[in-house]
Amino acid sequence: PGARKYTGLVEDCCCDYETVDAINEDVLYPILQQLVSLPFFRYFKVKLWCDCLFWPDDGVCALKDCSVCECPDNEFPEPFKKPYSGLSPQNMICQGGKPEATVDRTLDSKVFKGWVETDSPWTSDDETDNAKMNYVNLRLNPERYTGYTGDPARRIWDSIYKEKCIKYPSEDMCQEKKALYKLISGLHSSISVHIAYDYLLDKSTDLWGHNLPLLYDRVLKYPERVQNLYFTYLFVLRAVTKATDYLEQAEYNTGNPEEDLKTQSLVKQLLYNHKLRSTCPLPFDEAKLWQGENGPELKQEIQKQFRNISAIMNCVGCEKCLLWGKLQVLGLGTALKILFSVDRENNLNQQLESILRRFVFI
Ligand code: FAD
């Protein structure tokens, strides 16, 4: 109800709504659906223990029955600190006691090789301690309704939008700050769309399905939120196309040559797709930003704000929301880095290597 048709160019981008819909439907969605099912992109390396820097009394640490917290030593049973110790699903329930919020860690008892991560100026990287990290199979943990709501969830969003990082955009806000706001708002819309797409409709029968009223109330009712979703999509797509040389040559090595060849071939199909290249060759023009005389200072300021946002993710008190929040903020941070921080190609390759490694399954 009330869904309207969007036409014309996506604000501050270089492609129109109809084109985005067409390339998404015909090119990106089908290829991405296959890519995310392959081992290279199926597993994500992440630290799920909380170490929220902003408020001590919330987040997973506040919930004593959560199996993934790293709380003060005297407060938490030793076995619970281990990555996966065969705990029953019941013991793993946390974040308000909702089973649907819990990450299925079936595959994460793997040992990591000592990887070296490159720090990004855009994100707050606390992911260097391999001992505290898990591989999570994203297919077993789809982004969907988790029941994480009320004051704790609101506090995260408020703190992202208002307190620490970015103000709601105003007329005189510069283009760069507006872009940051739109990226976050687009991410927020995407999260809401996923919740509406896969919602627990009936708890007693465990019936899951679409929740259209929720989709309307949280996203469609606000044209700006829909527009920002398109903006974020095009921003990330531009970063992907800019990194073509690297992504084409990257080794997608998971030890399964057949699957890895498929991954490489699908990545190439995406990057060199004729329809994408001919209808939306420059999804977003990053060269238009940072042109003012205070460009460098502004970049540092916005970098700091985005780092804050990535640090706030550690305060998300729902394990599955934390997983997807971190993954998506890492993705946006990588896009920001590709578009705004990397000048030389060598540098780009080196830096992307460490990020792609977060997905490699060894
Ligand atoms: P919220 O979505 O919490 O929004 C709070 C306020 O922000 C709104 O009142 C509005 O003023 C403003 N706002 C809303 N959308 C936008 C937008 N697109 N642009 C600008 N402003 C906006 N819940 C799940 O069920 N599954 C998940 O996977 C999940 N992941 C999450 C990940 C993160 C990082 C966070 C912070 C929360 C997550 N949540 C998840 C919770 C979810 O996002 C909502 O907070 C929750 O469902 C409560 O929704 P709400 O109606 O109170 O509004």
CSV table of C-alpha atoms and ligand atoms in Angstrom, one decimal:
chain,number,residue,atom,x,y,z
A,1,PRO,CA,0.0,0.0,0.0
A,2,GLY,CA,1.2,3.5,-0.8
A,3,ALA,CA,4.3,2.2,-2.6
A,4,ARG,CA,5.2,4.8,-5.1
A,5,LYS,CA,7.2,4.6,-8.3
A,6,TYR,CA,10.6,6.3,-8.2
A,7,THR,CA,11.8,7.9,-11.4
A,8,GLY,CA,14.8,10.0,-12.5
A,9,LEU,CA,18.3,10.0,-11.3
A,10,VAL,CA,19.0,8.7,-7.8
A,11,GLU,CA,20.0,11.8,-5.9
A,12,ASP,CA,23.8,12.6,-6.0
A,13,CYS,CA,24.3,9.5,-8.2
A,14,CYS,CA,24.7,9.0,-11.9
A,15,CYS,CA,22.1,6.3,-12.7
A,16,ASP,CA,18.3,6.3,-12.6
A,17,TYR,CA,16.0,4.3,-10.5
A,18,GLU,CA,14.6,2.2,-13.4
A,19,THR,CA,18.2,1.3,-14.4
A,20,VAL,CA,19.1,0.3,-10.9
A,21,ASP,CA,16.0,-1.9,-10.7
A,22,ALA,CA,16.8,-3.5,-14.1
A,23,ILE,CA,20.5,-4.3,-13.4
A,24,ASN,CA,19.7,-5.5,-9.9
A,25,GLU,CA,17.0,-7.9,-11.2
A,26,ASP,CA,18.8,-9.1,-14.4
A,27,VAL,CA,22.4,-9.0,-13.3
A,28,LEU,CA,23.5,-8.4,-9.8
A,29,TYR,CA,20.8,-10.3,-7.8
A,30,PRO,CA,21.2,-13.6,-9.8
A,31,ILE,CA,25.0,-13.5,-9.7
A,32,LEU,CA,25.1,-12.5,-6.0
A,33,GLN,CA,22.7,-15.2,-5.0
A,34,GLN,CA,25.1,-17.8,-6.5
A,35,LEU,CA,28.2,-16.1,-5.0
A,36,VAL,CA,27.0,-16.0,-1.4
A,37,SER,CA,26.3,-19.8,-1.6
A,38,LEU,CA,29.9,-20.5,-2.5
A,39,PRO,CA,32.4,-21.2,0.3
A,40,PHE,CA,34.5,-18.1,-0.2
A,41,PHE,CA,31.7,-15.7,0.5
A,42,ARG,CA,29.7,-18.0,2.8
A,43,TYR,CA,32.0,-17.7,5.8
A,44,PHE,CA,32.7,-14.5,7.6
A,45,LYS,CA,35.4,-14.1,10.2
A,46,VAL,CA,34.1,-12.0,13.1
A,47,LYS,CA,34.5,-11.2,16.8
A,48,LEU,CA,31.2,-11.7,18.4
A,49,TRP,CA,32.3,-10.9,22.0
A,50,CYS,CA,31.2,-7.5,23.1
A,51,ASP,CA,33.6,-4.8,24.2
A,52,CYS,CA,31.3,-1.8,24.0
A,53,LEU,CA,33.3,1.4,24.7
A,54,PHE,CA,30.4,3.7,25.1
A,55,TRP,CA,28.2,2.3,27.8
A,56,PRO,CA,29.0,-0.6,30.2
A,57,ASP,CA,25.5,-1.5,31.3
A,58,ASP,CA,24.0,-2.7,28.0
A,59,GLY,CA,24.7,-5.0,25.2
A,60,VAL,CA,25.3,-8.7,25.5
A,61,CYS,CA,27.5,-8.4,28.6
A,62,ALA,CA,24.6,-7.3,30.6
A,63,LEU,CA,22.8,-10.6,29.9
A,64,LYS,CA,24.3,-13.3,32.1
A,65,ASP,CA,22.9,-16.2,30.2
A,66,CYS,CA,24.6,-15.3,27.0
A,67,SER,CA,27.2,-17.7,25.8
A,68,VAL,CA,29.2,-15.4,23.7
A,69,CYS,CA,30.1,-12.6,26.1
A,70,GLU,CA,33.5,-11.8,27.3
A,71,CYS,CA,32.6,-10.4,30.6
A,72,PRO,CA,34.8,-9.7,33.7
A,73,ASP,CA,36.6,-12.9,34.7
A,74,ASN,CA,34.8,-13.4,38.0
A,75,GLU,CA,31.4,-13.0,36.4
A,76,PHE,CA,31.4,-15.5,33.7
A,77,PRO,CA,31.8,-19.3,33.6
A,78,GLU,CA,35.0,-20.3,32.0
A,79,PRO,CA,33.6,-22.7,29.3
A,80,PHE,CA,31.3,-20.0,28.1
A,81,LYS,CA,34.3,-17.9,27.0
A,82,LYS,CA,35.5,-20.5,24.5
A,83,PRO,CA,34.4,-20.0,20.9
A,84,TYR,CA,32.2,-23.1,20.7
A,85,SER,CA,32.0,-25.7,23.4
A,86,GLY,CA,29.0,-27.7,22.3
A,87,LEU,CA,26.6,-25.7,24.4
A,88,SER,CA,23.0,-26.6,24.0
A,89,PRO,CA,21.0,-24.1,22.0
A,90,GLN,CA,19.1,-23.2,25.1
A,91,ASN,CA,22.3,-22.1,26.9
A,92,MET,CA,23.2,-20.1,23.8
A,93,ILE,CA,20.1,-17.9,24.0
A,94,CYS,CA,20.8,-14.4,24.9
A,95,GLN,CA,20.0,-10.8,24.0
A,96,GLY,CA,16.6,-10.7,25.6
A,97,GLY,CA,16.2,-14.5,25.5
A,98,LYS,CA,15.2,-14.7,21.8
A,99,PRO,CA,16.4,-17.9,20.1
A,100,GLU,CA,16.1,-16.2,16.7
A,101,ALA,CA,18.7,-13.6,17.8
A,102,THR,CA,21.4,-16.3,18.4
A,103,VAL,CA,24.1,-17.1,15.9
A,104,ASP,CA,24.4,-20.7,14.9
A,105,ARG,CA,28.1,-21.4,15.3
A,106,THR,CA,28.1,-24.9,14.0
A,107,LEU,CA,31.2,-24.3,11.9
A,108,ASP,CA,33.2,-22.0,13.9
A,109,SER,CA,35.4,-24.2,16.0
A,110,LYS,CA,38.1,-23.9,13.3
A,111,VAL,CA,41.5,-22.8,14.1
A,112,PHE,CA,42.8,-19.7,12.4
A,113,LYS,CA,46.1,-19.2,10.8
A,114,GLY,CA,47.9,-16.1,12.0
A,115,TRP,CA,46.6,-13.5,9.6
A,116,VAL,CA,47.9,-10.0,9.5
A,117,GLU,CA,45.2,-7.4,9.2
A,118,THR,CA,45.8,-4.0,7.7
A,119,ASP,CA,44.2,-1.2,9.7
A,120,SER,CA,41.7,0.9,7.9
A,121,PRO,CA,41.3,4.5,8.7
A,122,TRP,CA,37.6,4.2,8.2
A,123,THR,CA,36.8,1.5,10.7
A,124,SER,CA,37.5,0.7,14.3
A,125,ASP,CA,39.4,-2.6,13.9
A,126,ASP,CA,39.2,-4.7,17.0
A,127,GLU,CA,39.4,-7.9,15.0
A,128,THR,CA,43.1,-8.6,15.3
A,129,ASP,CA,43.0,-11.3,18.0
A,130,ASN,CA,42.4,-14.5,16.1
A,131,ALA,CA,41.8,-16.4,19.3
A,132,LYS,CA,38.6,-14.4,19.9
A,133,MET,CA,37.3,-14.7,16.4
A,134,ASN,CA,34.9,-17.1,14.8
A,135,TYR,CA,34.0,-18.1,11.4
A,136,VAL,CA,30.3,-17.9,10.9
A,137,ASN,CA,28.4,-19.5,8.1
A,138,LEU,CA,26.2,-16.7,6.9
A,139,ARG,CA,23.8,-19.2,5.2
A,140,LEU,CA,22.9,-20.6,8.6
A,141,ASN,CA,22.4,-17.1,10.0
A,142,PRO,CA,20.3,-15.1,7.6
A,143,GLU,CA,19.7,-11.5,8.3
A,144,ARG,CA,16.1,-11.4,9.5
A,145,TYR,CA,13.8,-10.6,12.4
A,146,THR,CA,15.5,-11.3,15.7
A,147,GLY,CA,13.2,-9.6,18.2
A,148,TYR,CA,15.9,-7.0,19.1
A,149,THR,CA,13.9,-3.9,19.7
A,150,GLY,CA,12.9,-1.3,22.3
A,151,ASP,CA,15.3,1.0,24.1
A,152,PRO,CA,18.6,-0.9,23.5
A,153,ALA,CA,18.1,-1.0,19.7
A,154,ARG,CA,16.9,2.6,19.8
A,155,ARG,CA,19.9,3.7,21.8
A,156,ILE,CA,22.2,2.4,19.1
A,157,TRP,CA,20.4,4.1,16.2
A,158,ASP,CA,20.1,7.4,18.2
A,159,SER,CA,23.7,7.3,19.1
A,160,ILE,CA,24.7,6.7,15.5
A,161,TYR,CA,22.5,9.5,14.1
A,162,LYS,CA,22.6,12.1,16.8
A,163,GLU,CA,25.0,11.9,19.6
A,164,LYS,CA,28.3,10.6,18.4
A,165,CYS,CA,28.4,10.8,14.7
A,166,ILE,CA,26.1,12.4,12.2
A,167,LYS,CA,23.3,14.9,12.5
A,168,TYR,CA,20.1,14.6,10.4
A,169,PRO,CA,20.9,16.4,7.2
A,170,SER,CA,20.1,20.1,6.9
A,171,GLU,CA,20.0,22.5,4.0
A,172,ASP,CA,23.5,23.8,4.6
A,173,MET,CA,25.1,20.5,5.3
A,174,CYS,CA,28.1,19.8,3.0
A,175,GLN,CA,27.8,17.1,0.4
A,176,GLU,CA,30.3,14.8,2.1
A,177,LYS,CA,28.4,14.8,5.4
A,178,LYS,CA,25.2,14.3,3.6
A,179,ALA,CA,26.7,11.3,1.8
A,180,LEU,CA,27.7,9.8,5.2
A,181,TYR,CA,24.2,10.3,6.5
A,182,LYS,CA,22.7,8.7,3.4
A,183,LEU,CA,25.0,5.7,3.6
A,184,ILE,CA,23.9,5.0,7.2
A,185,SER,CA,20.2,5.7,6.5
A,186,GLY,CA,20.4,3.4,3.5
A,187,LEU,CA,21.9,0.7,5.7
A,188,HIS,CA,19.2,1.2,8.2
A,189,SER,CA,16.6,0.9,5.5
A,190,SER,CA,18.2,-2.3,4.3
A,191,ILE,CA,18.1,-3.8,7.8
A,192,SER,CA,14.4,-2.9,8.1
A,193,VAL,CA,13.7,-4.4,4.7
A,194,HIS,CA,15.4,-7.7,5.8
A,195,ILE,CA,13.3,-7.7,9.0
A,196,ALA,CA,10.1,-7.2,7.0
A,197,TYR,CA,11.1,-9.8,4.4
A,198,ASP,CA,11.7,-12.6,6.9
A,199,TYR,CA,9.6,-12.0,9.9
A,200,LEU,CA,8.3,-14.3,12.7
A,201,LEU,CA,4.6,-14.0,12.0
A,202,ASP,CA,3.4,-16.6,14.5
A,203,LYS,CA,5.6,-17.6,17.4
A,204,SER,CA,3.4,-20.6,18.4
A,205,THR,CA,3.7,-22.3,15.0
A,206,ASP,CA,7.1,-20.9,14.2
A,207,LEU,CA,5.7,-19.4,11.0
A,208,TRP,CA,8.0,-17.0,9.1
A,209,GLY,CA,7.0,-14.8,6.2
A,210,HIS,CA,6.8,-11.3,4.8
A,211,ASN,CA,5.5,-8.5,7.0
A,212,LEU,CA,4.3,-5.8,4.5
A,213,PRO,CA,2.8,-3.4,7.0
A,214,LEU,CA,6.2,-3.3,8.7
A,215,LEU,CA,7.9,-2.6,5.4
A,216,TYR,CA,5.5,0.2,4.8
A,217,ASP,CA,5.7,1.8,8.3
A,218,ARG,CA,9.5,1.7,8.5
A,219,VAL,CA,10.6,2.3,4.9
A,220,LEU,CA,8.1,2.8,2.1
A,221,LYS,CA,6.2,5.6,4.0
A,222,TYR,CA,9.4,7.7,3.9
A,223,PRO,CA,10.6,8.3,0.3
A,224,GLU,CA,13.9,9.6,1.7
A,225,ARG,CA,14.6,6.2,3.2
A,226,VAL,CA,14.0,4.5,-0.1
A,227,GLN,CA,16.1,7.0,-1.9
A,228,ASN,CA,19.0,6.4,0.6
A,229,LEU,CA,18.7,2.7,0.1
A,230,TYR,CA,19.4,3.2,-3.6
A,231,PHE,CA,22.2,5.7,-2.8
A,232,THR,CA,23.9,3.1,-0.6
A,233,TYR,CA,23.5,0.5,-3.3
A,234,LEU,CA,25.1,2.6,-6.0
A,235,PHE,CA,27.9,3.8,-3.7
A,236,VAL,CA,28.9,0.3,-2.9
A,237,LEU,CA,28.5,-0.8,-6.6
A,238,ARG,CA,30.9,2.0,-7.6
A,239,ALA,CA,33.5,0.8,-5.1
A,240,VAL,CA,33.2,-2.7,-6.5
A,241,THR,CA,33.6,-1.5,-10.1
A,242,LYS,CA,36.5,0.7,-9.1
A,243,ALA,CA,38.2,-2.4,-7.6
A,244,THR,CA,37.7,-4.4,-10.8
A,245,ASP,CA,41.4,-5.1,-11.4
A,246,TYR,CA,41.9,-6.4,-7.9
A,247,LEU,CA,38.7,-8.4,-7.7
A,248,GLU,CA,39.4,-10.0,-11.1
A,249,GLN,CA,42.8,-11.2,-10.1
A,250,ALA,CA,42.2,-12.1,-6.4
A,251,GLU,CA,42.7,-15.7,-5.4
A,252,TYR,CA,39.5,-17.1,-4.1
A,253,ASN,CA,41.2,-20.0,-2.5
A,254,THR,CA,39.2,-22.2,-0.2
A,255,GLY,CA,40.9,-25.4,-1.0
A,256,ASN,CA,38.1,-26.5,-3.3
A,257,PRO,CA,39.3,-25.8,-6.9
A,258,GLU,CA,36.0,-26.5,-8.5
A,259,GLU,CA,34.1,-24.1,-6.2
A,260,ASP,CA,36.9,-21.5,-6.3
A,261,LEU,CA,36.9,-21.4,-10.1
A,262,LYS,CA,33.1,-20.9,-10.0
A,263,THR,CA,33.6,-18.0,-7.6
A,264,GLN,CA,36.2,-16.4,-9.9
A,265,SER,CA,34.1,-16.8,-12.9
A,266,LEU,CA,31.0,-15.4,-11.3
A,267,VAL,CA,33.0,-12.4,-10.0
A,268,LYS,CA,34.2,-11.8,-13.6
A,269,GLN,CA,30.6,-12.2,-14.9
A,270,LEU,CA,29.6,-9.4,-12.5
A,271,LEU,CA,32.4,-7.1,-13.2
A,272,TYR,CA,32.3,-7.3,-17.0
A,273,ASN,CA,28.6,-7.6,-17.4
A,274,HIS,CA,27.6,-5.8,-20.6
A,275,LYS,CA,24.3,-4.5,-19.3
A,276,LEU,CA,25.9,-3.1,-16.1
A,277,ARG,CA,28.7,-1.4,-18.0
A,278,SER,CA,26.5,0.0,-20.7
A,279,THR,CA,23.6,1.3,-18.6
A,280,CYS,CA,25.2,2.3,-15.4
A,281,PRO,CA,29.0,2.7,-16.1
A,282,LEU,CA,29.6,5.2,-13.2
A,283,PRO,CA,27.1,4.4,-10.4
A,284,PHE,CA,28.5,7.2,-8.2
A,285,ASP,CA,31.1,9.9,-9.0
A,286,GLU,CA,33.5,10.1,-6.1
A,287,ALA,CA,35.6,12.7,-7.8
A,288,LYS,CA,33.0,15.3,-7.0
A,289,LEU,CA,33.6,15.1,-3.3
A,290,TRP,CA,36.4,16.7,-1.1
A,291,GLN,CA,36.9,19.5,-3.6
A,292,GLY,CA,36.5,22.3,-1.2
A,293,GLU,CA,39.5,24.0,0.4
A,294,ASN,CA,39.0,22.2,3.7
A,295,GLY,CA,38.7,18.8,2.0
A,296,PRO,CA,41.5,17.0,3.9
A,297,GLU,CA,40.2,18.1,7.3
A,298,LEU,CA,36.7,17.2,6.4
A,299,LYS,CA,37.8,13.8,5.3
A,300,GLN,CA,39.5,13.2,8.6
A,301,GLU,CA,36.4,14.4,10.5
A,302,ILE,CA,34.1,12.1,8.5
A,303,GLN,CA,36.6,9.2,8.8
A,304,LYS,CA,36.5,9.6,12.6
A,305,GLN,CA,32.7,9.7,12.6
A,306,PHE,CA,32.6,6.4,10.6
A,307,ARG,CA,35.1,4.8,12.9
A,308,ASN,CA,32.8,5.8,15.8
A,309,ILE,CA,29.9,4.1,14.0
A,310,SER,CA,31.9,0.9,13.5
A,311,ALA,CA,32.9,1.0,17.2
A,312,ILE,CA,29.2,1.4,18.2
A,313,MET,CA,28.5,-1.9,16.5
A,314,ASN,CA,30.2,-3.6,19.4
A,315,CYS,CA,27.4,-2.3,21.6
A,316,VAL,CA,24.6,-4.0,19.6
A,317,GLY,CA,23.1,-6.3,22.2
A,318,CYS,CA,21.9,-9.0,19.8
A,319,GLU,CA,24.3,-11.4,18.5
A,320,LYS,CA,22.9,-11.9,15.0
A,321,CYS,CA,22.3,-8.2,14.6
A,322,LEU,CA,25.9,-7.6,15.7
A,323,LEU,CA,27.1,-10.1,13.1
A,324,TRP,CA,25.3,-8.4,10.2
A,325,GLY,CA,25.9,-4.9,11.6
A,326,LYS,CA,29.6,-5.5,11.7
A,327,LEU,CA,29.7,-7.2,8.3
A,328,GLN,CA,27.8,-4.4,6.6
A,329,VAL,CA,29.8,-1.6,8.3
A,330,LEU,CA,33.0,-3.4,7.3
A,331,GLY,CA,31.5,-3.4,3.7
A,332,LEU,CA,30.7,0.3,3.8
A,333,GLY,CA,34.0,1.1,5.4
A,334,THR,CA,35.8,-0.8,2.6
A,335,ALA,CA,33.8,1.1,0.0
A,336,LEU,CA,34.7,4.4,1.6
A,337,LYS,CA,38.3,3.3,1.6
A,338,ILE,CA,38.3,2.3,-2.0
A,339,LEU,CA,36.7,5.5,-3.1
A,340,PHE,CA,38.4,8.0,-0.9
A,341,SER,CA,41.6,6.7,0.6
A,342,VAL,CA,43.4,4.7,-2.0
A,343,ASP,CA,45.2,6.5,-4.8
A,344,ARG,CA,47.7,4.0,-6.1
A,345,GLU,CA,46.7,0.7,-7.5
A,346,ASN,CA,49.3,-1.3,-5.6
A,347,ASN,CA,48.1,0.2,-2.4
A,348,LEU,CA,44.5,-0.8,-3.3
A,349,ASN,CA,45.5,-4.4,-4.0
A,350,GLN,CA,47.4,-4.7,-0.7
A,351,GLN,CA,44.7,-3.2,1.4
A,352,LEU,CA,41.8,-5.2,-0.2
A,353,GLU,CA,43.7,-8.4,0.3
A,354,SER,CA,43.3,-8.2,4.0
A,355,ILE,CA,39.6,-7.4,3.8
A,356,LEU,CA,38.9,-10.2,1.4
A,357,ARG,CA,40.7,-12.5,3.8
A,358,ARG,CA,38.0,-12.0,6.3
A,359,PHE,CA,35.9,-14.2,4.0
A,360,VAL,CA,38.4,-16.9,3.1
A,361,PHE,CA,37.8,-20.2,4.7
A,362,ILE,CA,41.0,-22.1,5.5
B,1,FAD,P1,14.2,1.7,14.4
B,1,FAD,O1,14.5,0.9,13.1
B,1,FAD,O2,14.9,1.3,15.6
B,1,FAD,O3,14.5,3.2,14.1
B,1,FAD,C1,14.8,4.2,15.1
B,1,FAD,C2,14.5,5.6,14.6
B,1,FAD,O4,15.4,5.9,13.5
B,1,FAD,C3,13.1,5.7,13.9
B,1,FAD,O5,12.1,6.0,14.8
B,1,FAD,C4,13.4,6.8,12.9
B,1,FAD,O6,13.3,8.1,13.5
B,1,FAD,C5,14.8,6.6,12.5
B,1,FAD,N1,14.9,5.8,11.2
B,1,FAD,C6,14.4,4.6,11.0
B,1,FAD,N2,14.8,4.1,9.7
B,1,FAD,C7,15.5,5.1,9.2
B,1,FAD,C8,16.2,5.3,8.0
B,1,FAD,N3,16.2,4.3,7.1
B,1,FAD,N4,16.9,6.4,7.8
B,1,FAD,C9,16.9,7.4,8.7
B,1,FAD,N5,16.3,7.3,9.9
B,1,FAD,C10,15.6,6.2,10.2
B,1,FAD,N6,16.5,-6.2,14.3
B,1,FAD,C11,16.1,-7.4,13.7
B,1,FAD,O7,15.0,-7.9,14.0
B,1,FAD,N7,17.0,-8.1,12.9
B,1,FAD,C12,18.2,-7.6,12.6
B,1,FAD,O8,19.0,-8.3,11.9
B,1,FAD,C13,18.6,-6.4,13.2
B,1,FAD,N8,19.8,-5.8,13.0
B,1,FAD,C14,20.2,-4.7,13.6
B,1,FAD,C15,21.5,-4.2,13.4
B,1,FAD,C16,21.9,-3.0,14.0
B,1,FAD,C17,23.3,-2.5,13.8
B,1,FAD,C18,20.9,-2.3,14.9
B,1,FAD,C19,21.3,-1.0,15.5
B,1,FAD,C20,19.7,-2.8,15.1
B,1,FAD,C21,19.3,-4.0,14.4
B,1,FAD,N9,18.0,-4.5,14.6
B,1,FAD,C22,17.7,-5.7,14.1
B,1,FAD,C23,16.9,-3.7,15.3
B,1,FAD,C24,16.1,-2.9,14.3
B,1,FAD,O9,17.0,-2.1,13.4
B,1,FAD,C25,15.2,-1.9,15.0
B,1,FAD,O10,15.9,-1.1,15.8
B,1,FAD,C26,14.1,-2.6,15.8
B,1,FAD,O11,13.4,-3.5,14.9
B,1,FAD,C27,13.1,-1.5,16.3
B,1,FAD,O12,12.5,-0.8,15.3
B,1,FAD,P2,11.8,0.6,15.5
B,1,FAD,O13,10.5,0.6,14.8
B,1,FAD,O14,11.8,1.0,16.9
B,1,FAD,O15,12.7,1.7,14.6
